[in-house]
């Protein structure tokens, strides 16, 4: 390492923060769009973090559930590593001051979510887990002397010399641009759910880092695998929808058809807590047929407002009191399993370029992520990549410099059309004719904006995978 140039990390969610903390003592420059990470998916996480620490639970069961959810498409080495290190990640977060919820005996309170055969979700603030985790990590990172910050910036280009990534270009909110040299660049830019018409993701989760990596020549993997959460709040004309956490079903809430009959009965042994893709498709079909699906919370014990304050508040904000009325729900694009192809250390296929968190694909989630495994992945992989970088002897890059740009953005009307097209063609249920129709349409035939280029790649990947697997469901 030059000793002068920083490791540049793009993104201030859990993956970026975990990487930044672990790079010490080497200097880090953390670039993010928002000063406190408040625009990240990490902050929105409700359910929590999966760790096999309960009585009668063990790492092998966590591994088995992760593989079952991922339809066996997972990288087994990564899965074992993730599950084995989960309890250590929870201990580390506790040492940073994350106030995890505890039972009356002082033990960590464990929730249960879809696809888990045991209660193993550690949570904080009821359903405000992500915000609690980001707050503590953020405070730690702000206090760390090796980390410099630049917030309110958008990174829109990568600098290459001799085939190696060695810098970024960042623009601030006034359009001023800055070129920054780096010893290495880590993309921790999150997912791309907000490119779909209905999503639980924040508006900025549109795959910007994924496109940057692709522009630099990095290989991608599994782009067709997008997880759809079965229960976002069904708000008319909404795009980024409030999530109605699965933990609510873990606590006794039931999905019901418009006539009140249970939606998931006899469809899966785990009923309402079947893996997400199965529940999401069932909700999608019932919505198509009946126009409404309800989540009935009358079976949830205790005070819903204090157990699930985030869900309670977002329902109230839309005129629904979930203690007295069922919640209207819809599936929504939630988590992208695909991304920039990386190895165990977070290396992409381009020298000097790393990726961690949701923008990356190391195969751990397979074809469908097990609930509450992604904060865990961001934390553990971020730390691993950071530690790897902290030991890496690098020499300053030489040679002809070359900028690889994300490119022009789509104008808003075209972006809205693109979201609709992705939802219709590559949503929870996919068929060849609709996928092909989207590819042949004006927006994607000769894509002008970078969002359209990314959507085209995803749809082409979905078209190419002719059989159903995990979250990728081909009705034909
Ligand atoms: C509503 C919701 C609930 C969830 N609940 C859970 C849960 O309970 N448990 C769980 O494990 N997972 C959950 N997830 C998934 C999990 O939150 C995410 O997968 C994870 O937080 C991703 O972390 P990340 O650091 O990779 O990305 P993010 O947290 O999204 O952070 C990415 C950051 O990069 C910034 N960025 C992006 N592009 C650029 C750019 N070009 N220039 C500068 N900055 C950029 C963004 O602004 C953002 O701050 C949930 C997701 C959502 C949306």
Short mmCIF file of C-alpha atoms and ligand atoms in Angstrom, two decimals:
data_model
loop_
_atom_site.label_atom_id
_atom_site.label_comp_id
_atom_site.label_asym_id
_atom_site.label_seq_id
_atom_site.Cartn_x
_atom_site.Cartn_y
_atom_site.Cartn_z
CA UNK A 1 0.00 0.00 0.00
CA UNK A 2 1.30 3.43 -0.86
CA UNK A 3 0.61 4.79 2.60
CA UNK A 4 -0.71 7.95 0.92
CA UNK A 5 -3.67 6.87 -1.11
CA UNK A 6 -6.82 5.84 0.76
CA UNK A 7 -8.96 2.80 0.21
CA UNK A 8 -12.07 4.43 -1.26
CA UNK A 9 -15.34 2.86 -0.12
CA UNK A 10 -18.56 3.86 -1.86
CA UNK A 11 -21.68 3.45 0.30
CA UNK A 12 -22.47 3.95 3.97
CA UNK A 13 -24.77 0.99 4.71
CA UNK A 14 -23.69 -1.96 6.87
CA UNK A 15 -21.37 -3.39 4.21
CA UNK A 16 -19.51 -0.12 3.63
CA UNK A 17 -19.26 0.66 7.35
CA UNK A 18 -18.05 -2.85 8.25
CA UNK A 19 -15.40 -2.68 5.52
CA UNK A 20 -14.27 0.79 6.55
CA UNK A 21 -13.86 -0.19 10.21
CA UNK A 22 -11.83 -3.29 9.32
CA UNK A 23 -9.37 -1.55 6.98
CA UNK A 24 -7.67 0.14 9.98
CA UNK A 25 -4.99 1.34 10.30
CA UNK A 26 -4.85 2.10 6.57
CA UNK A 27 -6.59 5.33 5.56
CA UNK A 28 -10.15 5.08 4.25
CA UNK A 29 -12.21 7.62 2.36
CA UNK A 30 -15.89 6.76 2.73
CA UNK A 31 -18.09 8.30 0.05
CA UNK A 32 -21.83 8.30 0.56
CA UNK A 33 -24.91 10.09 -0.58
CA UNK A 34 -26.19 10.68 2.90
CA UNK A 35 -24.32 11.77 6.02
CA UNK A 36 -25.86 9.25 8.44
CA UNK A 37 -26.61 6.32 6.12
CA UNK A 38 -30.30 7.18 6.42
CA UNK A 39 -30.86 6.54 2.71
CA UNK A 40 -29.58 2.95 2.91
CA UNK A 41 -31.53 -0.31 2.84
CA UNK A 42 -29.58 -1.22 5.97
CA UNK A 43 -31.41 1.46 7.95
CA UNK A 44 -34.77 0.09 6.81
CA UNK A 45 -34.08 -3.50 7.90
CA UNK A 46 -36.78 -4.60 10.28
CA UNK A 47 -36.53 -8.29 11.17
CA UNK A 48 -32.90 -8.49 12.24
CA UNK A 49 -29.92 -10.81 11.96
CA UNK A 50 -30.00 -14.60 11.75
CA UNK A 51 -27.75 -16.52 14.15
CA UNK A 52 -28.19 -20.07 15.42
CA UNK A 53 -27.85 -19.30 19.12
CA UNK A 54 -31.17 -20.50 20.55
CA UNK A 55 -31.73 -23.66 22.58
CA UNK A 56 -31.90 -26.68 20.29
CA UNK A 57 -30.67 -24.72 17.28
CA UNK A 58 -27.29 -25.16 15.63
CA UNK A 59 -25.13 -23.97 12.74
CA UNK A 60 -25.92 -27.07 10.68
CA UNK A 61 -29.65 -26.21 10.82
CA UNK A 62 -28.95 -22.61 9.78
CA UNK A 63 -26.84 -23.94 6.88
CA UNK A 64 -29.61 -26.35 5.85
CA UNK A 65 -32.27 -23.62 5.90
CA UNK A 66 -30.03 -21.26 3.89
CA UNK A 67 -29.46 -23.95 1.25
CA UNK A 68 -33.15 -24.87 1.13
CA UNK A 69 -34.16 -21.22 0.59
CA UNK A 70 -31.41 -20.77 -2.02
CA UNK A 71 -32.63 -23.87 -3.91
CA UNK A 72 -29.16 -25.40 -3.61
CA UNK A 73 -27.75 -22.77 -5.99
CA UNK A 74 -25.62 -21.46 -3.10
CA UNK A 75 -21.86 -21.54 -2.69
CA UNK A 76 -21.56 -24.11 0.10
CA UNK A 77 -18.23 -22.84 1.41
CA UNK A 78 -19.65 -19.33 1.79
CA UNK A 79 -22.84 -20.60 3.44
CA UNK A 80 -20.93 -22.61 6.03
CA UNK A 81 -18.61 -19.70 6.71
CA UNK A 82 -21.51 -17.25 7.08
CA UNK A 83 -23.54 -19.42 9.45
CA UNK A 84 -20.50 -20.40 11.53
CA UNK A 85 -19.57 -16.76 12.08
CA UNK A 86 -23.08 -15.43 12.74
CA UNK A 87 -22.91 -15.58 16.54
CA UNK A 88 -19.53 -13.79 16.46
CA UNK A 89 -21.09 -11.02 14.35
CA UNK A 90 -23.85 -10.56 16.93
CA UNK A 91 -21.24 -10.43 19.72
CA UNK A 92 -19.23 -7.86 17.75
CA UNK A 93 -22.31 -5.67 17.24
CA UNK A 94 -23.17 -5.99 20.92
CA UNK A 95 -19.65 -4.80 21.75
CA UNK A 96 -20.29 -1.75 19.52
CA UNK A 97 -23.34 -0.97 21.64
CA UNK A 98 -26.22 -2.27 19.49
CA UNK A 99 -29.09 -2.58 22.00
CA UNK A 100 -30.48 -5.96 20.94
CA UNK A 101 -33.86 -6.86 22.44
CA UNK A 102 -33.71 -9.28 25.38
CA UNK A 103 -36.21 -11.47 27.19
CA UNK A 104 -37.11 -11.13 30.85
CA UNK A 105 -34.14 -13.36 31.77
CA UNK A 106 -31.69 -11.06 29.95
CA UNK A 107 -31.11 -13.49 27.08
CA UNK A 108 -31.24 -12.28 23.48
CA UNK A 109 -34.86 -12.41 22.30
CA UNK A 110 -35.13 -14.49 19.12
CA UNK A 111 -37.76 -13.98 16.43
CA UNK A 112 -38.75 -16.38 13.68
CA UNK A 113 -39.05 -15.65 9.96
CA UNK A 114 -39.97 -17.45 6.76
CA UNK A 115 -37.79 -20.42 5.79
CA UNK A 116 -36.24 -20.71 9.28
CA UNK A 117 -37.12 -23.86 11.17
CA UNK A 118 -36.09 -22.27 14.44
CA UNK A 119 -36.43 -18.91 16.17
CA UNK A 120 -33.01 -17.40 15.39
CA UNK A 121 -33.50 -13.75 14.46
CA UNK A 122 -31.75 -11.32 16.77
CA UNK A 123 -33.46 -7.92 16.66
CA UNK A 124 -33.35 -4.45 18.14
CA UNK A 125 -36.05 -1.88 18.87
CA UNK A 126 -38.70 -4.48 17.99
CA UNK A 127 -38.74 -4.10 14.21
CA UNK A 128 -36.17 -1.28 13.97
CA UNK A 129 -33.11 -3.55 13.83
CA UNK A 130 -31.34 -1.99 10.86
CA UNK A 131 -31.56 1.54 12.21
CA UNK A 132 -30.08 0.40 15.54
CA UNK A 133 -27.22 -1.44 13.84
CA UNK A 134 -26.39 1.44 11.47
CA UNK A 135 -26.52 3.97 14.32
CA UNK A 136 -23.94 2.08 16.40
CA UNK A 137 -21.66 1.28 13.46
CA UNK A 138 -21.91 4.83 12.24
CA UNK A 139 -20.91 6.24 15.63
CA UNK A 140 -17.95 3.86 15.70
CA UNK A 141 -16.88 4.84 12.19
CA UNK A 142 -17.26 8.57 12.92
CA UNK A 143 -14.94 8.16 15.90
CA UNK A 144 -12.34 6.17 13.94
CA UNK A 145 -9.30 8.26 13.06
CA UNK A 146 -8.44 6.25 9.94
CA UNK A 147 -11.78 7.07 8.24
CA UNK A 148 -12.43 10.30 6.34
CA UNK A 149 -15.95 11.06 5.10
CA UNK A 150 -17.39 12.74 2.09
CA UNK A 151 -21.19 12.77 2.19
CA UNK A 152 -23.82 14.11 -0.22
CA UNK A 153 -21.82 12.79 -3.16
CA UNK A 154 -22.70 10.41 -5.96
CA UNK A 155 -19.92 8.35 -7.53
CA UNK A 156 -20.47 8.13 -11.28
CA UNK A 157 -17.18 6.93 -12.77
CA UNK A 158 -14.22 4.68 -12.03
CA UNK A 159 -10.62 5.42 -12.97
CA UNK A 160 -8.52 2.64 -14.46
CA UNK A 161 -4.79 2.51 -15.12
CA UNK A 162 -3.31 -0.47 -16.85
CA UNK A 163 -6.49 -2.48 -16.24
CA UNK A 164 -6.58 -1.71 -12.55
CA UNK A 165 -9.18 0.43 -10.77
CA UNK A 166 -7.37 3.22 -8.94
CA UNK A 167 -9.85 6.03 -8.41
CA UNK A 168 -13.37 7.39 -8.63
CA UNK A 169 -15.16 10.50 -9.74
CA UNK A 170 -17.68 11.92 -7.27
CA UNK A 171 -20.26 14.64 -7.85
CA UNK A 172 -21.77 16.69 -5.07
CA UNK A 173 -25.34 17.93 -4.96
CA UNK A 174 -24.35 21.13 -6.77
CA UNK A 175 -22.90 19.14 -9.65
CA UNK A 176 -19.28 19.88 -8.69
CA UNK A 177 -17.11 16.94 -9.56
CA UNK A 178 -13.99 15.66 -7.86
CA UNK A 179 -11.52 13.07 -9.08
CA UNK A 180 -10.12 10.96 -6.26
CA UNK A 181 -7.13 8.61 -6.48
CA UNK A 182 -7.39 5.38 -4.52
CA UNK A 183 -5.24 2.44 -3.50
CA UNK A 184 -8.31 0.29 -4.18
CA UNK A 185 -12.04 0.91 -4.58
CA UNK A 186 -14.78 -0.96 -2.73
CA UNK A 187 -18.34 -0.74 -4.04
CA UNK A 188 -20.83 -1.13 -1.17
CA UNK A 189 -23.67 0.52 -3.01
CA UNK A 190 -26.57 -1.81 -2.18
CA UNK A 191 -29.20 -3.37 -4.41
CA UNK A 192 -31.43 -2.45 -7.34
CA UNK A 193 -34.97 -3.15 -6.10
CA UNK A 194 -36.06 0.44 -6.76
CA UNK A 195 -35.76 -0.18 -10.51
CA UNK A 196 -39.01 -2.18 -10.11
CA UNK A 197 -42.44 -0.54 -9.96
CA UNK A 198 -43.12 -1.99 -6.49
CA UNK A 199 -40.29 -2.24 -4.02
CA UNK A 200 -39.46 -2.24 -0.34
CA UNK A 201 -36.09 -0.62 -1.15
CA UNK A 202 -35.16 3.03 -0.68
CA UNK A 203 -35.31 5.21 -3.83
CA UNK A 204 -31.52 5.18 -4.26
CA UNK A 205 -31.30 1.37 -4.54
CA UNK A 206 -31.20 1.39 -8.33
CA UNK A 207 -28.05 -0.58 -9.07
CA UNK A 208 -25.77 2.39 -9.60
CA UNK A 209 -22.68 0.61 -8.24
CA UNK A 210 -23.50 -2.53 -10.19
CA UNK A 211 -23.51 -0.50 -13.41
CA UNK A 212 -20.23 1.18 -12.45
CA UNK A 213 -18.61 -2.21 -11.94
CA UNK A 214 -19.99 -3.45 -15.25
CA UNK A 215 -18.69 -0.32 -16.99
CA UNK A 216 -15.22 -1.14 -15.64
CA UNK A 217 -15.51 -4.63 -17.14
CA UNK A 218 -16.30 -6.61 -13.98
CA UNK A 219 -18.19 -9.87 -14.46
CA UNK A 220 -21.69 -10.24 -13.05
CA UNK A 221 -23.43 -13.29 -11.72
CA UNK A 222 -27.04 -14.46 -11.19
CA UNK A 223 -28.62 -11.15 -12.25
CA UNK A 224 -32.00 -12.82 -12.79
CA UNK A 225 -32.44 -13.66 -9.11
CA UNK A 226 -34.46 -10.90 -7.45
CA UNK A 227 -36.26 -11.74 -4.24
CA UNK A 228 -39.80 -10.45 -3.89
CA UNK A 229 -40.99 -9.86 -0.36
CA UNK A 230 -44.58 -11.08 -0.01
CA UNK A 231 -45.80 -8.30 2.24
CA UNK A 232 -45.19 -4.65 1.52
CA UNK A 233 -47.96 -2.22 2.38
CA UNK A 234 -50.27 -2.08 -0.65
CA UNK A 235 -50.50 1.66 -1.17
CA UNK A 236 -52.21 2.85 -4.35
CA UNK A 237 -49.69 4.14 -6.94
CA UNK A 238 -46.83 3.61 -4.48
CA UNK A 239 -43.28 2.84 -5.67
CA UNK A 240 -41.04 2.54 -2.58
CA UNK A 241 -43.46 0.87 -0.18
CA UNK A 242 -43.20 0.38 3.58
CA UNK A 243 -42.33 -3.20 4.47
CA UNK A 244 -44.59 -5.28 6.67
CA UNK A 245 -42.01 -7.51 8.31
CA UNK A 246 -42.20 -11.27 8.08
CA UNK A 247 -41.63 -11.36 11.83
CA UNK A 248 -45.27 -10.32 12.14
CA UNK A 249 -46.27 -13.65 10.57
CA UNK A 250 -43.71 -15.29 12.85
CA UNK A 251 -45.66 -13.76 15.73
CA UNK A 252 -49.02 -15.12 14.54
CA UNK A 253 -50.36 -12.84 11.78
CA UNK A 254 -52.11 -14.67 8.91
CA UNK A 255 -52.44 -13.90 5.22
CA UNK A 256 -56.06 -13.96 4.07
CA UNK A 257 -57.89 -13.77 0.77
CA UNK A 258 -60.48 -11.10 0.18
CA UNK A 259 -63.19 -13.52 1.46
CA UNK A 260 -61.27 -14.05 4.72
CA UNK A 261 -60.04 -17.58 3.94
CA UNK A 262 -56.39 -18.34 4.84
CA UNK A 263 -54.14 -17.80 1.80
CA UNK A 264 -51.35 -20.26 2.57
CA UNK A 265 -53.29 -23.22 4.01
CA UNK A 266 -52.38 -26.57 2.42
CA UNK A 267 -49.86 -24.93 0.08
CA UNK A 268 -46.72 -25.55 2.12
CA UNK A 269 -45.88 -27.36 5.32
CA UNK A 270 -44.64 -24.07 6.81
CA UNK A 271 -47.89 -22.26 5.90
CA UNK A 272 -47.57 -18.48 6.26
CA UNK A 273 -43.87 -18.91 7.00
CA UNK A 274 -43.05 -20.80 3.80
CA UNK A 275 -40.00 -19.48 1.88
CA UNK A 276 -40.54 -15.99 0.52
CA UNK A 277 -40.78 -16.84 -3.17
CA UNK A 278 -43.63 -19.27 -2.54
CA UNK A 279 -45.60 -16.82 -0.41
CA UNK A 280 -44.87 -13.91 -2.77
CA UNK A 281 -46.22 -15.81 -5.79
CA UNK A 282 -49.34 -16.76 -3.90
CA UNK A 283 -49.95 -13.14 -2.87
CA UNK A 284 -49.23 -12.02 -6.47
CA UNK A 285 -51.80 -14.48 -7.89
CA UNK A 286 -54.46 -13.62 -5.32
CA UNK A 287 -53.95 -9.92 -6.03
CA UNK A 288 -54.29 -10.57 -9.76
CA UNK A 289 -57.48 -12.58 -9.22
CA UNK A 290 -59.17 -10.67 -6.38
CA UNK A 291 -57.47 -7.27 -6.26
CA UNK A 292 -56.71 -7.47 -2.51
CA UNK A 293 -54.79 -9.61 -0.02
CA UNK A 294 -54.95 -8.94 3.70
CA UNK A 295 -52.59 -9.58 6.57
CA UNK A 296 -54.73 -10.30 9.59
CA UNK A 297 -52.83 -9.35 12.76
CA UNK A 298 -55.53 -10.33 15.25
CA UNK A 299 -53.51 -13.44 16.25
CA UNK A 300 -50.42 -11.42 17.27
CA UNK A 301 -50.00 -11.58 21.01
CA UNK A 302 -49.13 -8.50 23.05
CA UNK A 303 -49.22 -4.88 21.98
CA UNK A 304 -48.56 -4.66 18.25
CA UNK A 305 -47.61 -0.99 18.51
CA UNK A 306 -44.72 -1.70 20.88
CA UNK A 307 -43.68 -5.05 19.37
CA UNK A 308 -43.68 -3.75 15.79
CA UNK A 309 -43.41 0.04 16.05
CA UNK A 310 -42.14 0.55 12.48
CA UNK A 311 -45.00 -1.37 10.86
CA UNK A 312 -47.49 0.26 13.20
CA UNK A 313 -46.26 3.77 12.35
CA UNK A 314 -46.19 3.24 8.59
CA UNK A 315 -49.71 1.76 8.62
CA UNK A 316 -51.01 4.70 10.66
CA UNK A 317 -49.33 7.09 8.22
CA UNK A 318 -51.52 5.54 5.51
CA UNK A 319 -54.72 5.64 7.54
CA UNK A 320 -54.71 1.99 8.68
CA UNK A 321 -54.69 1.02 12.36
CA UNK A 322 -53.32 -2.55 12.26
CA UNK A 323 -54.56 -3.24 15.79
CA UNK A 324 -58.13 -3.00 14.57
CA UNK A 325 -58.03 -3.58 10.81
CA UNK A 326 -56.21 -6.00 8.50
CA UNK A 327 -53.25 -4.67 6.50
CA UNK A 328 -53.47 -4.67 2.67
CA UNK A 329 -50.29 -6.24 1.28
CA UNK A 330 -48.52 -6.71 -2.04
CA UNK A 331 -45.29 -8.39 -3.11
CA UNK A 332 -42.40 -5.99 -3.74
CA UNK A 333 -38.87 -6.28 -5.13
CA UNK A 334 -36.80 -6.68 -1.99
CA UNK A 335 -33.33 -8.16 -2.34
CA UNK A 336 -31.06 -8.78 -5.31
CA UNK A 337 -29.19 -12.06 -4.99
CA UNK A 338 -27.25 -11.34 -8.18
CA UNK A 339 -24.54 -8.73 -8.55
CA UNK A 340 -20.88 -8.23 -9.28
CA UNK A 341 -19.20 -11.60 -9.15
CA UNK A 342 -16.76 -11.69 -6.22
CA UNK A 343 -14.60 -14.22 -4.45
CA UNK A 344 -14.41 -14.80 -0.71
CA UNK A 345 -12.33 -11.65 -0.20
CA UNK A 346 -14.73 -9.47 -2.19
CA UNK A 347 -12.47 -9.23 -5.27
CA UNK A 348 -14.30 -8.58 -8.53
CA UNK A 349 -12.79 -9.77 -11.79
CA UNK A 350 -11.15 -6.35 -12.28
CA UNK A 351 -7.96 -5.66 -10.33
CA UNK A 352 -8.31 -3.01 -7.64
CA UNK A 353 -12.11 -3.24 -7.60
CA UNK A 354 -13.94 -4.89 -4.71
CA UNK A 355 -17.64 -5.29 -3.95
CA UNK A 356 -19.43 -6.13 -0.70
CA UNK A 357 -23.01 -6.36 0.49
CA UNK A 358 -26.00 -6.44 -1.80
CA UNK A 359 -24.16 -5.12 -4.88
CA UNK A 360 -21.93 -8.20 -4.78
CA UNK A 361 -22.67 -11.83 -5.53
CA UNK A 362 -20.49 -14.41 -3.82
CA UNK A 363 -23.14 -17.11 -4.12
CA UNK A 364 -24.03 -17.28 -0.44
CA UNK A 365 -27.74 -16.65 -1.01
CA UNK A 366 -28.08 -18.94 -4.01
CA UNK A 367 -31.29 -18.44 -5.97
CA UNK A 368 -33.16 -16.98 -3.00
CA UNK A 369 -31.90 -15.38 0.20
CA UNK A 370 -32.96 -16.78 3.54
CA UNK A 371 -34.59 -14.02 5.60
CA UNK A 372 -32.21 -11.99 7.79
CA UNK A 373 -29.07 -13.42 6.21
CA UNK A 374 -28.14 -10.21 4.36
CA UNK A 375 -27.26 -7.80 7.15
CA UNK A 376 -25.15 -10.72 8.33
CA UNK A 377 -23.50 -11.04 4.93
CA UNK A 378 -22.82 -7.29 4.73
CA UNK A 379 -21.23 -7.31 8.19
CA UNK A 380 -19.13 -10.44 7.81
CA UNK A 381 -18.07 -9.96 4.20
CA UNK A 382 -17.37 -6.28 4.81
CA UNK A 383 -15.09 -7.15 7.71
CA UNK A 384 -13.40 -9.88 5.71
CA UNK A 385 -12.78 -7.63 2.72
CA UNK A 386 -11.58 -4.83 4.99
CA UNK A 387 -9.14 -7.14 6.76
CA UNK A 388 -7.91 -8.45 3.41
CA UNK A 389 -7.32 -4.90 2.16
CA UNK A 390 -5.54 -3.90 5.35
CA UNK A 391 -2.90 -6.56 4.65
CA UNK A 392 -2.57 -5.99 0.95
CA UNK A 393 0.75 -4.70 -0.31
CA UNK A 394 -0.03 -2.61 -3.38
CA UNK A 395 1.99 -0.40 -5.60
CA UNK A 396 0.65 2.83 -7.10
CA UNK A 397 -1.05 2.21 -10.43
CA UNK A 398 0.81 3.33 -13.54
CA UNK A 399 -0.01 3.58 -17.20
CA UNK A 400 -2.51 5.38 -19.35
CA UNK A 401 -5.56 6.48 -17.42
CA UNK A 402 -9.04 5.71 -18.58
CA UNK A 403 -12.41 6.75 -17.14
CA UNK A 404 -15.26 4.24 -17.15
CA UNK A 405 -18.51 6.11 -16.66
CA UNK A 406 -21.92 5.03 -15.50
CA UNK A 407 -23.38 7.15 -18.30
CA UNK A 408 -26.50 9.20 -18.85
CA UNK A 409 -29.51 8.64 -16.63
CA UNK A 410 -33.01 8.05 -18.00
CA UNK A 411 -35.43 10.96 -17.73
CA UNK A 412 -38.17 10.44 -15.12
CA UNK A 413 -41.03 9.47 -17.49
CA UNK A 414 -38.85 6.81 -19.13
CA UNK A 415 -37.70 5.62 -15.71
CA UNK A 416 -41.29 5.17 -14.57
CA UNK A 417 -42.01 3.18 -17.73
CA UNK A 418 -38.91 1.06 -17.16
CA UNK A 419 -39.98 0.22 -13.59
CA UNK A 420 -43.37 -0.90 -14.84
CA UNK A 421 -41.81 -2.95 -17.59
CA UNK A 422 -39.41 -4.71 -15.17
CA UNK A 423 -42.25 -5.44 -12.76
CA UNK A 424 -44.51 -6.86 -15.47
CA UNK A 425 -41.82 -8.90 -17.21
CA UNK A 426 -39.42 -9.88 -14.44
CA UNK A 427 -41.64 -9.73 -11.35
CA UNK A 428 -42.59 -12.69 -9.12
CA UNK A 429 -44.05 -14.65 -12.08
CA UNK A 430 -42.22 -14.67 -15.43
CA UNK A 431 -43.10 -15.97 -18.90
CA UNK A 432 -41.01 -15.99 -22.06
CA UNK A 433 -43.40 -13.91 -24.16
CA UNK A 434 -43.51 -11.03 -21.65
CA UNK A 435 -39.75 -11.09 -21.13
CA UNK A 436 -39.16 -11.07 -24.89
CA UNK A 437 -41.75 -8.32 -25.36
CA UNK A 438 -39.90 -6.15 -22.83
CA UNK A 439 -36.57 -6.76 -24.58
CA UNK A 440 -38.07 -5.87 -27.96
CA UNK A 441 -39.69 -2.69 -26.66
CA UNK A 442 -38.37 0.75 -27.50
CA UNK A 443 -36.86 1.30 -24.05
CA UNK A 444 -34.63 -1.75 -24.09
CA UNK A 445 -33.94 -2.38 -27.78
CA UNK A 446 -31.42 0.47 -27.91
CA UNK A 447 -31.15 1.53 -24.28
CA UNK A 448 -30.09 5.12 -23.81
CA UNK A 449 -29.94 5.45 -20.00
CA UNK A 450 -27.80 3.32 -17.69
CA UNK A 451 -30.85 2.07 -15.81
CA UNK A 452 -32.22 0.63 -19.06
CA UNK A 453 -28.90 -1.07 -19.81
CA UNK A 454 -29.02 -2.77 -16.42
CA UNK A 455 -32.68 -3.76 -16.80
CA UNK A 456 -31.87 -5.24 -20.19
CA UNK A 457 -29.16 -7.44 -18.67
CA UNK A 458 -31.50 -8.66 -15.94
CA UNK A 459 -34.31 -9.46 -18.36
CA UNK A 460 -31.92 -11.20 -20.76
CA UNK A 461 -30.64 -13.34 -17.87
CA UNK A 462 -34.23 -14.18 -16.87
CA UNK A 463 -35.04 -15.12 -20.45
CA UNK A 464 -31.96 -17.30 -20.64
CA UNK A 465 -32.86 -19.28 -17.52
CA UNK A 466 -35.68 -21.35 -18.94
CA UNK A 467 -36.56 -23.32 -15.81
CA UNK A 468 -37.70 -22.08 -12.43
CA UNK A 469 -35.19 -21.89 -9.62
CA UNK A 470 -35.63 -20.17 -6.26
CA UNK A 471 -36.94 -16.65 -6.72
CA UNK A 472 -36.84 -16.99 -10.53
CA UNK A 473 -40.21 -18.47 -11.39
CA UNK A 474 -41.03 -19.28 -15.01
CA UNK A 475 -44.73 -19.99 -15.32
CA UNK A 476 -44.13 -21.37 -18.81
C1 LIG B 1 -37.32 -2.67 4.05
C2 LIG B 1 -36.18 -3.64 4.15
C3 LIG B 1 -36.09 -4.50 5.23
C4 LIG B 1 -35.03 -5.40 5.32
N1 LIG B 1 -34.93 -6.20 6.43
C5 LIG B 1 -33.85 -6.98 6.57
C6 LIG B 1 -33.65 -7.73 7.76
O1 LIG B 1 -34.44 -7.66 8.69
N2 LIG B 1 -32.53 -8.50 7.84
C7 LIG B 1 -31.62 -8.58 6.83
O2 LIG B 1 -30.64 -9.31 6.96
N3 LIG B 1 -31.79 -7.88 5.70
C8 LIG B 1 -32.86 -7.08 5.55
N4 LIG B 1 -33.01 -6.35 4.41
C9 LIG B 1 -31.97 -6.40 3.39
C10 LIG B 1 -30.78 -5.59 3.88
O3 LIG B 1 -31.23 -4.45 4.56
C11 LIG B 1 -29.88 -5.16 2.73
O4 LIG B 1 -29.62 -6.22 1.88
C12 LIG B 1 -28.55 -4.67 3.27
O5 LIG B 1 -28.77 -3.71 4.27
C13 LIG B 1 -27.70 -4.08 2.16
O6 LIG B 1 -26.61 -3.43 2.76
P1 LIG B 1 -25.55 -2.69 1.85
O7 LIG B 1 -24.60 -2.04 2.78
O8 LIG B 1 -25.05 -3.63 0.84
O9 LIG B 1 -26.40 -1.58 1.06
P2 LIG B 1 -27.23 -0.35 1.62
O10 LIG B 1 -27.52 -0.49 3.05
O11 LIG B 1 -28.38 -0.14 0.71
O12 LIG B 1 -26.22 0.87 1.45
C14 LIG B 1 -25.82 1.30 0.18
C15 LIG B 1 -25.36 2.73 0.28
O13 LIG B 1 -24.65 3.07 -0.91
C16 LIG B 1 -25.04 4.36 -1.33
N5 LIG B 1 -24.81 4.48 -2.78
C17 LIG B 1 -25.37 3.75 -3.77
N6 LIG B 1 -24.89 4.13 -4.96
C18 LIG B 1 -24.02 5.15 -4.72
C19 LIG B 1 -23.21 5.98 -5.55
N7 LIG B 1 -23.19 5.82 -6.88
N8 LIG B 1 -22.45 6.94 -4.97
C20 LIG B 1 -22.45 7.11 -3.61
N9 LIG B 1 -23.20 6.34 -2.78
C21 LIG B 1 -23.97 5.38 -3.33
C22 LIG B 1 -26.51 4.43 -0.97
O14 LIG B 1 -26.94 5.75 -0.92
C23 LIG B 1 -26.51 3.71 0.39
O15 LIG B 1 -26.25 4.59 1.43
C24 LIG B 1 -34.07 -5.46 4.29
C25 LIG B 1 -34.16 -4.60 3.20
C26 LIG B 1 -35.20 -3.70 3.12
C27 LIG B 1 -35.28 -2.78 1.94
#
